[in-house]
Coordinates of C-alpha atoms in Angstrom, one line a residue:
Chain A
X1 CA 22.3 -50.7 -8.4
X2 CA 21.8 -52.8 -11.5
X3 CA 18.7 -54.9 -10.4
X4 CA 15.8 -54.3 -13.4
X5 CA 17.5 -52.4 -15.9
X6 CA 19.2 -54.7 -18.6
X7 CA 22.6 -56.1 -18.5
X8 CA 25.1 -53.3 -20.5
X9 CA 22.4 -50.7 -20.8
X10 CA 24.0 -48.8 -17.8
X11 CA 27.4 -48.5 -16.4
X12 CA 28.4 -46.6 -13.7
X13 CA 30.6 -43.5 -14.4
X14 CA 30.9 -44.6 -18.3
X15 CA 28.8 -42.7 -21.6
X16 CA 25.2 -43.0 -19.7
X17 CA 26.1 -41.6 -16.7
X18 CA 28.2 -39.0 -18.2
X19 CA 24.9 -38.0 -20.6
X20 CA 23.0 -37.9 -17.6
X21 CA 24.6 -35.7 -15.3
X22 CA 25.4 -33.1 -18.8
X23 CA 21.6 -32.8 -18.7
X24 CA 20.7 -33.0 -15.5
X25 CA 23.5 -30.2 -15.2
X26 CA 21.8 -28.3 -18.0
X27 CA 18.4 -28.5 -17.3
X28 CA 19.0 -27.3 -13.5
X29 CA 20.9 -24.3 -15.2
X30 CA 18.2 -23.8 -17.3
X31 CA 15.4 -24.2 -14.9
X32 CA 17.4 -21.9 -12.2
X33 CA 17.5 -18.9 -15.3
X34 CA 14.4 -19.6 -16.8
X35 CA 11.7 -21.4 -14.6
X36 CA 9.4 -24.4 -15.5
X37 CA 7.7 -22.8 -17.9
X38 CA 11.1 -22.1 -20.2
X39 CA 12.2 -25.8 -20.0
X40 CA 12.2 -27.3 -23.4
X41 CA 13.6 -30.6 -23.9
X42 CA 15.8 -29.5 -27.3
X43 CA 17.2 -26.4 -25.2
X44 CA 18.5 -28.6 -22.4
X45 CA 20.0 -31.1 -25.2
X46 CA 21.7 -28.1 -27.0
X47 CA 23.4 -26.7 -23.5
X48 CA 24.5 -30.7 -22.6
X49 CA 25.9 -31.0 -25.9
X50 CA 23.7 -34.2 -26.2
X51 CA 21.6 -35.4 -29.3
X52 CA 18.2 -33.9 -29.0
X53 CA 17.1 -37.7 -29.4
X54 CA 18.7 -38.9 -26.6
X55 CA 17.1 -36.4 -25.0
X56 CA 13.8 -37.4 -26.2
X57 CA 14.4 -41.0 -25.9
X58 CA 15.5 -41.2 -22.3
X59 CA 13.5 -38.5 -20.4
X60 CA 10.7 -37.9 -22.6
X61 CA 8.9 -34.6 -21.3
X62 CA 10.0 -31.8 -19.3
X63 CA 7.8 -33.4 -16.5
X64 CA 10.0 -36.1 -16.7
X65 CA 13.4 -34.7 -16.8
X66 CA 12.4 -32.7 -13.7
X67 CA 11.4 -35.5 -12.4
X68 CA 14.8 -36.9 -12.8
X69 CA 17.0 -33.6 -11.7
X70 CA 15.3 -34.6 -8.5
X71 CA 16.2 -37.9 -7.9
X72 CA 19.6 -36.9 -8.7
X73 CA 19.2 -34.3 -6.1
X74 CA 18.3 -36.3 -3.4
X75 CA 21.1 -38.9 -4.4
X76 CA 23.5 -36.3 -4.5
X77 CA 22.2 -34.5 -1.2
X78 CA 25.1 -34.2 1.4
X79 CA 25.3 -36.6 4.0
X80 CA 24.4 -35.4 7.5
X81 CA 26.4 -34.0 10.4
X82 CA 26.6 -35.8 13.6
X83 CA 27.7 -33.1 16.3
X84 CA 27.1 -35.3 19.5
X85 CA 23.9 -32.9 20.1
X86 CA 20.4 -32.3 18.6
X87 CA 21.1 -28.5 19.1
X88 CA 24.2 -28.9 16.5
X89 CA 23.0 -31.6 14.5
X90 CA 20.0 -29.5 13.5
X91 CA 21.9 -26.0 13.3
X92 CA 23.9 -27.8 11.0
X93 CA 20.9 -28.9 8.5
X94 CA 19.5 -25.5 8.7
X95 CA 22.7 -24.0 8.0
X96 CA 23.1 -26.5 4.8
X97 CA 19.2 -25.5 4.0
X98 CA 20.2 -22.0 4.3
X99 CA 23.1 -22.1 2.4
X100 CA 20.9 -23.9 -0.6
X101 CA 18.0 -21.7 -0.7
X102 CA 20.7 -18.3 -0.9
X103 CA 22.9 -19.9 -3.3
X104 CA 21.0 -18.4 -7.0
X105 CA 21.1 -20.9 -9.1
X106 CA 20.2 -23.6 -6.5
X107 CA 17.9 -21.2 -4.9
X108 CA 16.0 -20.3 -8.1
X109 CA 15.9 -23.8 -9.1
X110 CA 14.2 -24.8 -5.8
X111 CA 11.7 -22.2 -6.6
X112 CA 10.9 -23.4 -10.0
X113 CA 10.4 -26.8 -9.1
X114 CA 7.9 -25.5 -6.4
X115 CA 6.5 -23.5 -8.3
X116 CA 5.7 -26.2 -11.0
X117 CA 4.6 -28.8 -8.4
X118 CA 1.6 -26.4 -7.2
X119 CA 0.4 -27.3 -10.8
X120 CA 2.0 -30.7 -12.3
X121 CA 1.0 -33.4 -10.8
X122 CA 4.3 -35.6 -11.5
X123 CA 7.0 -33.0 -10.6
X124 CA 4.6 -32.7 -7.3
X125 CA 5.6 -36.2 -6.6
X126 CA 9.2 -36.4 -7.5
X127 CA 9.4 -33.0 -5.2
X128 CA 7.9 -35.4 -2.1
X129 CA 9.8 -37.7 -2.7
X130 CA 12.6 -35.3 -2.8
X131 CA 11.8 -34.1 0.7
X132 CA 11.5 -37.7 2.1
X133 CA 14.8 -38.7 1.0
X134 CA 16.0 -35.5 2.7
X135 CA 14.4 -35.8 6.0
X136 CA 14.6 -39.4 6.3
X137 CA 18.5 -38.8 6.0
X138 CA 18.4 -36.2 8.9
X139 CA 15.7 -38.4 11.5
X140 CA 19.0 -40.1 12.6
X141 CA 19.6 -37.2 14.6
X142 CA 16.9 -37.1 16.2
X143 CA 16.1 -40.7 17.1
X144 CA 19.7 -40.2 18.5
X145 CA 19.0 -37.4 20.7
X146 CA 15.6 -39.6 22.0
X147 CA 18.3 -42.4 22.9
X148 CA 20.4 -40.1 24.8
X149 CA 17.2 -38.4 26.6
X150 CA 17.3 -35.1 25.2
X151 CA 14.2 -35.1 23.6
X152 CA 11.2 -37.1 24.8
X153 CA 10.5 -41.3 23.9
X154 CA 8.0 -40.9 21.1
X155 CA 9.3 -37.5 19.4
X156 CA 8.8 -37.9 15.9
X157 CA 11.8 -37.6 13.8
X158 CA 10.6 -36.4 10.5
X159 CA 8.2 -33.6 12.5
X160 CA 11.6 -32.4 13.9
X161 CA 13.3 -32.2 11.0
X162 CA 10.6 -30.5 8.9
X163 CA 10.4 -28.2 11.4
X164 CA 13.4 -26.9 10.7
X165 CA 13.2 -26.4 6.7
X166 CA 9.9 -24.9 7.5
X167 CA 10.5 -21.5 8.7
X168 CA 13.1 -21.1 5.8
X169 CA 11.1 -21.9 2.9
X170 CA 8.6 -20.2 4.5
X171 CA 10.2 -16.8 4.5
X172 CA 12.0 -17.6 1.2
X173 CA 8.2 -18.4 -0.8
X174 CA 6.2 -15.9 1.0
X175 CA 8.6 -12.6 1.5
X176 CA 11.2 -13.6 -1.1
X177 CA 13.8 -12.9 1.4
X178 CA 16.6 -15.4 1.7
X179 CA 16.8 -16.6 5.2
X180 CA 20.3 -15.3 6.5
X181 CA 22.8 -17.0 9.3
X182 CA 20.8 -16.0 12.5
X183 CA 17.2 -17.2 11.3
X184 CA 18.7 -20.8 10.2
X185 CA 20.4 -20.2 14.3
X186 CA 17.0 -20.0 15.1
X187 CA 14.9 -22.3 13.4
X188 CA 17.2 -25.4 14.6
X189 CA 16.6 -23.4 18.4
X190 CA 13.0 -23.1 17.7
X191 CA 12.5 -27.1 16.6
X192 CA 14.5 -28.3 19.8
X193 CA 12.9 -26.2 22.6
X194 CA 9.3 -27.6 20.9
X195 CA 10.9 -31.1 20.6
X196 CA 12.2 -30.5 23.8
X197 CA 8.7 -29.6 25.4
X198 CA 6.9 -32.4 23.7
X199 CA 5.0 -30.9 20.7
X200 CA 6.3 -33.5 18.4
X201 CA 5.7 -36.6 20.3
X202 CA 3.5 -38.9 17.9
X203 CA -0.5 -38.8 19.1
X204 CA -2.8 -41.6 18.8
X205 CA -4.0 -41.4 15.5
X206 CA -1.6 -38.8 14.3
X207 CA -0.1 -38.2 10.7
X208 CA 3.2 -39.7 10.4
X209 CA 3.7 -43.3 12.3
X210 CA 7.2 -44.6 11.3
X211 CA 7.6 -47.9 9.6
X212 CA 8.2 -50.2 12.6
X213 CA 11.7 -51.5 10.9
Chain B
X1 CA -10.3 5.8 2.9
X2 CA -10.6 8.5 0.1
X3 CA -7.3 10.0 1.1
X4 CA -5.2 10.2 -2.6
X5 CA -8.2 9.6 -5.0
X6 CA -10.0 12.0 -7.3
X7 CA -13.5 13.1 -5.5
X8 CA -16.2 11.3 -6.9
X9 CA -14.1 8.1 -8.6
X10 CA -14.7 5.7 -5.8
X11 CA -17.9 5.7 -3.9
X12 CA -17.6 2.7 -1.1
X13 CA -20.5 0.7 -1.7
X14 CA -21.3 1.9 -5.4
X15 CA -21.0 1.2 -8.9
X16 CA -17.0 1.2 -8.8
X17 CA -16.7 -1.2 -5.5
X18 CA -18.9 -3.6 -6.9
X19 CA -17.2 -3.9 -10.1
X20 CA -14.2 -4.5 -7.9
X21 CA -16.2 -6.8 -6.2
X22 CA -17.1 -9.1 -9.1
X23 CA -13.5 -9.0 -10.7
X24 CA -11.5 -9.7 -7.9
X25 CA -14.2 -12.9 -7.4
X26 CA -13.7 -14.0 -11.2
X27 CA -9.8 -13.5 -11.0
X28 CA -9.7 -15.5 -7.9
X29 CA -11.6 -18.4 -9.1
X30 CA -9.8 -18.3 -12.8
X31 CA -6.5 -18.7 -11.0
X32 CA -7.9 -21.4 -8.4
X33 CA -8.8 -23.2 -12.1
X34 CA -6.0 -22.2 -13.9
X35 CA -3.2 -21.0 -12.1
X36 CA -1.7 -18.0 -13.0
X37 CA -0.2 -19.2 -16.3
X38 CA -4.1 -19.0 -17.5
X39 CA -5.0 -16.2 -16.4
X40 CA -6.2 -13.6 -19.0
X41 CA -7.7 -10.0 -18.5
X42 CA -10.5 -10.8 -21.5
X43 CA -11.6 -14.1 -20.1
X44 CA -11.8 -12.5 -16.2
X45 CA -14.4 -9.4 -17.5
X46 CA -16.4 -12.2 -18.9
X47 CA -16.6 -14.1 -16.3
X48 CA -17.5 -11.1 -13.8
X49 CA -20.2 -9.7 -16.3
X50 CA -18.0 -6.4 -16.3
X51 CA -16.5 -5.2 -20.0
X52 CA -13.4 -5.8 -21.5
X53 CA -12.3 -1.9 -21.4
X54 CA -13.3 -1.2 -17.9
X55 CA -11.1 -3.7 -16.5
X56 CA -8.2 -3.2 -19.0
X57 CA -8.3 0.6 -17.9
X58 CA -8.5 -0.3 -14.4
X59 CA -6.3 -3.3 -13.8
X60 CA -3.9 -2.9 -16.7
X61 CA -1.9 -6.3 -16.9
X62 CA -2.8 -10.0 -15.3
X63 CA -0.1 -9.1 -12.2
X64 CA -1.7 -6.0 -11.5
X65 CA -5.1 -7.5 -11.3
X66 CA -3.6 -9.8 -8.7
X67 CA -1.8 -7.5 -6.6
X68 CA -5.2 -6.0 -6.1
X69 CA -6.5 -9.3 -5.2
X70 CA -4.3 -9.5 -2.8
X71 CA -4.8 -6.3 -1.3
X72 CA -8.5 -7.0 -1.2
X73 CA -7.5 -10.5 0.6
X74 CA -5.7 -8.7 3.3
X75 CA -8.0 -6.1 3.6
X76 CA -11.1 -8.8 3.9
X77 CA -8.4 -11.3 6.4
X78 CA -10.7 -12.3 9.0
X79 CA -9.7 -10.3 12.5
X80 CA -7.6 -12.2 15.3
X81 CA -9.3 -14.3 18.0
X82 CA -8.4 -13.0 21.5
X83 CA -9.1 -16.3 23.9
X84 CA -6.8 -15.2 27.0
X85 CA -3.6 -17.4 26.2
X86 CA -1.2 -17.3 23.5
X87 CA -1.8 -21.3 22.7
X88 CA -5.5 -20.3 22.2
X89 CA -5.2 -17.3 20.3
X90 CA -2.4 -19.4 18.1
X91 CA -4.0 -22.5 17.6
X92 CA -7.3 -20.1 16.1
X93 CA -4.9 -18.5 14.0
X94 CA -3.3 -22.2 13.2
X95 CA -6.8 -23.7 12.0
X96 CA -7.8 -20.7 10.0
X97 CA -4.6 -20.9 7.9
X98 CA -5.5 -24.7 8.0
X99 CA -9.3 -23.9 7.0
X100 CA -8.1 -21.4 4.1
X101 CA -5.5 -23.7 3.0
X102 CA -7.6 -26.8 3.0
X103 CA -10.5 -25.1 0.8
X104 CA -10.5 -25.9 -2.6
X105 CA -11.0 -22.8 -4.2
X106 CA -8.8 -20.8 -1.6
X107 CA -6.0 -23.6 -1.3
X108 CA -5.6 -23.7 -4.8
X109 CA -5.1 -19.8 -5.3
X110 CA -2.6 -19.2 -2.6
X111 CA -0.5 -22.5 -4.6
X112 CA -1.3 -19.6 -7.9
X113 CA -0.3 -17.0 -6.0
X114 CA 3.0 -18.4 -4.5
X115 CA 3.9 -20.2 -7.8
X116 CA 3.6 -17.1 -9.8
X117 CA 5.7 -15.0 -6.7
X118 CA 8.6 -17.2 -7.6
X119 CA 8.9 -15.4 -11.1
X120 CA 7.1 -12.0 -10.8
X121 CA 8.4 -9.9 -8.9
X122 CA 5.1 -7.5 -8.7
X123 CA 3.0 -10.1 -7.4
X124 CA 6.1 -11.1 -5.1
X125 CA 5.5 -7.8 -3.7
X126 CA 2.7 -7.6 -3.6
X127 CA 2.3 -11.0 -1.4
X128 CA 4.9 -9.8 1.1
X129 CA 2.1 -7.0 1.9
X130 CA -0.1 -9.2 2.3
X131 CA 1.7 -11.6 4.7
X132 CA 2.6 -8.3 6.3
X133 CA -0.9 -7.2 6.9
X134 CA -1.8 -10.6 8.1
X135 CA 1.2 -11.4 10.2
X136 CA 0.8 -7.6 12.0
X137 CA -3.0 -8.2 12.4
X138 CA -1.7 -11.6 15.1
X139 CA 0.9 -10.3 16.1
X140 CA -0.6 -8.6 19.3
X141 CA -1.7 -11.8 20.5
X142 CA 2.1 -12.3 21.4
X143 CA 2.4 -8.4 22.7
X144 CA -0.5 -9.5 25.4
X145 CA 1.1 -12.7 25.9
X146 CA 4.7 -10.6 26.8
X147 CA 2.6 -8.5 28.8
X148 CA 1.0 -11.2 30.9
X149 CA 4.6 -12.8 31.1
X150 CA 3.5 -16.1 28.8
X151 CA 6.7 -15.7 26.9
X152 CA 9.9 -13.6 27.5
X153 CA 10.4 -9.7 27.2
X154 CA 11.8 -9.1 24.0
X155 CA 9.8 -12.2 21.9
X156 CA 9.5 -11.1 18.1
X157 CA 5.9 -11.0 17.6
X158 CA 6.2 -11.4 14.3
X159 CA 8.1 -14.4 14.6
X160 CA 6.5 -16.5 16.8
X161 CA 2.9 -15.5 14.3
X162 CA 5.1 -16.8 11.0
X163 CA 6.3 -19.8 13.2
X164 CA 2.7 -20.9 13.6
X165 CA 2.1 -20.9 9.5
X166 CA 5.4 -21.7 8.5
X167 CA 5.1 -25.9 8.9
X168 CA 1.5 -25.7 7.3
X169 CA 2.6 -23.5 4.6
X170 CA 6.1 -25.8 3.9
X171 CA 3.7 -28.9 4.2
X172 CA 1.1 -28.1 1.3
X173 CA 4.2 -26.8 -0.3
X174 CA 6.8 -29.4 -0.4
X175 CA 4.1 -32.4 -0.2
X176 CA 1.4 -31.0 -1.6
X177 CA -0.6 -32.8 1.7
X178 CA -3.4 -30.2 3.6
X179 CA -2.1 -29.6 6.8
X180 CA -5.1 -31.3 9.0
X181 CA -6.4 -30.3 12.4
X182 CA -3.7 -32.0 14.4
X183 CA -0.9 -30.7 12.4
X184 CA -2.3 -26.9 12.9
X185 CA -2.7 -27.6 16.9
X186 CA 0.8 -28.7 16.8
X187 CA 2.4 -25.3 14.6
X188 CA 0.5 -23.6 17.6
X189 CA 2.2 -26.1 20.2
X190 CA 5.0 -25.9 18.7
X191 CA 5.5 -22.0 18.4
X192 CA 4.3 -21.7 22.0
X193 CA 7.1 -23.8 23.4
X194 CA 9.6 -22.5 21.2
X195 CA 8.8 -18.8 22.3
X196 CA 8.5 -20.0 25.7
X197 CA 11.9 -20.9 25.8
X198 CA 13.0 -17.8 24.3
X199 CA 13.6 -18.9 20.7
X200 CA 12.4 -16.0 19.3
X201 CA 13.6 -13.3 21.6
X202 CA 15.2 -10.6 19.5
X203 CA 18.9 -10.6 19.2
X204 CA 21.5 -7.8 18.5
X205 CA 21.7 -7.0 14.7
X206 CA 18.6 -9.9 14.8
X207 CA 16.5 -9.3 10.9
X208 CA 13.2 -8.0 12.3
X209 CA 13.2 -4.9 14.3
X210 CA 9.6 -4.0 15.0
X211 CA 9.0 0.0 14.5
X212 CA 9.4 1.9 17.8
X213 CA 5.6 2.8 17.5

C-alpha cells in the first residue's frame, strides 16, 4: 500500500486519509447536484471544510479530482456475492448495479461522470479503469460456473459480467428510466441464457483475451 | 404530414425544408465537433449559411434545435432489414448500430446527445423518442420470429431489440471503445439465445406492455 510514496506522507486512517475522504465525499455530492460542468475545486474545498490550497495542491484540476473519486469508488466497490449458481451470482450483481443507479446521489453521480467521459480523456480513462476493476471483481463467478460446467469452456467471464450491466445502463442513459428489480433479474437471466448457449465463448482473434495468469 | 401546421408554412422539398436540412446538418456537425456545451445558435446559422433570425425564430433554443435534430434522425433512420431469420435480422441491426457508433461524426454526435440528456430534460425526452422510434422500427423482426416459432409466445419485441444495442452502447460509453464487427455479431447472438430461452417473455406486471393495437 505504501510502495512508491515517501515514508510518512501517507498515514492510512490519519489526517491525509480523512482529508481525502472528506474531499471525495464533497466532490461526489457536487457532481450529483450540479454535474461535471458545475464542479469547482474551491466549492469542493468549502463543502469538505478543507483548505483550498490543500485541494489544489493534491488534486490540481477538476479532472484529477474526478479520476481520484473513481479510483476510490472502485476500491470501495462491494465484494461479490457467491451463491453457488451463476444465475444467483449474476442476479446479485444486477441488483447491486440497479440499486446504485436507482440511488439519487449515486445515479446522478454516474450519469455526470459518464457524460464527462464523452468529452474528457482523463475522465474517460478513469471511468474505464473503474469498470475494469468492477468487472474483474465479478469475473470469478463466471470462472466458477465454467468449472462447474454451467457454461461452456472458453466463456469470456468479462463479457458475461458486462452483459449483465449493459441493459441497465443502456436503459438509464437512453430513456432516463431507472431499471426496476424485474429488469435487473431479466438482465442476469438473459446473460446466463446467452452464456449457456455459447454466445460469450472466445473466438480466434476475439476482442478480449484474459491474461494467462 | 401537414396536420396541424398552417397551410403554406411547410412546403416539403421547398425552402423551409432546405433550410431545416442545412441547419440540422450544421447542428450535427457542431455537436460532433464541440459537444453540447459548445453548441450556439448563431454559430449554427453561420455554418448553415442561414439568417440568425430564422434559426432563433424557428428553433428558439439549443435544446429545441437538438430535439428537432433527433426527430429528424429518427425519421431518417434506415428501414429494417428482413433476412428471414431472427439472427440474420438482429445481426443486420447490430451492424447498423455499430457502423453508426463507429462513424466519427455520428459516434461523436450520439455521445454528445447522450451526455446532454443526462442533465437536460428536453434533450432526454427527445432522445427517448428517438430510441422509441428506432426500436419500434425493428420490433416487427421479433414479431415475425414469434410467428415462425423461433422464440416463445409472449416475447417482448422491444426488449429483444434493446438487448442488441445495449452492449454496444455500454461498451462505447464506459470504455470509449468502438465496438467491432465481432462484438456486434455477438450482441445479436446473445439476444437471440436469451430470447429463445424465454428471458424476454413478458411477466405479469412486467415493465413493457405493448399496445393491444
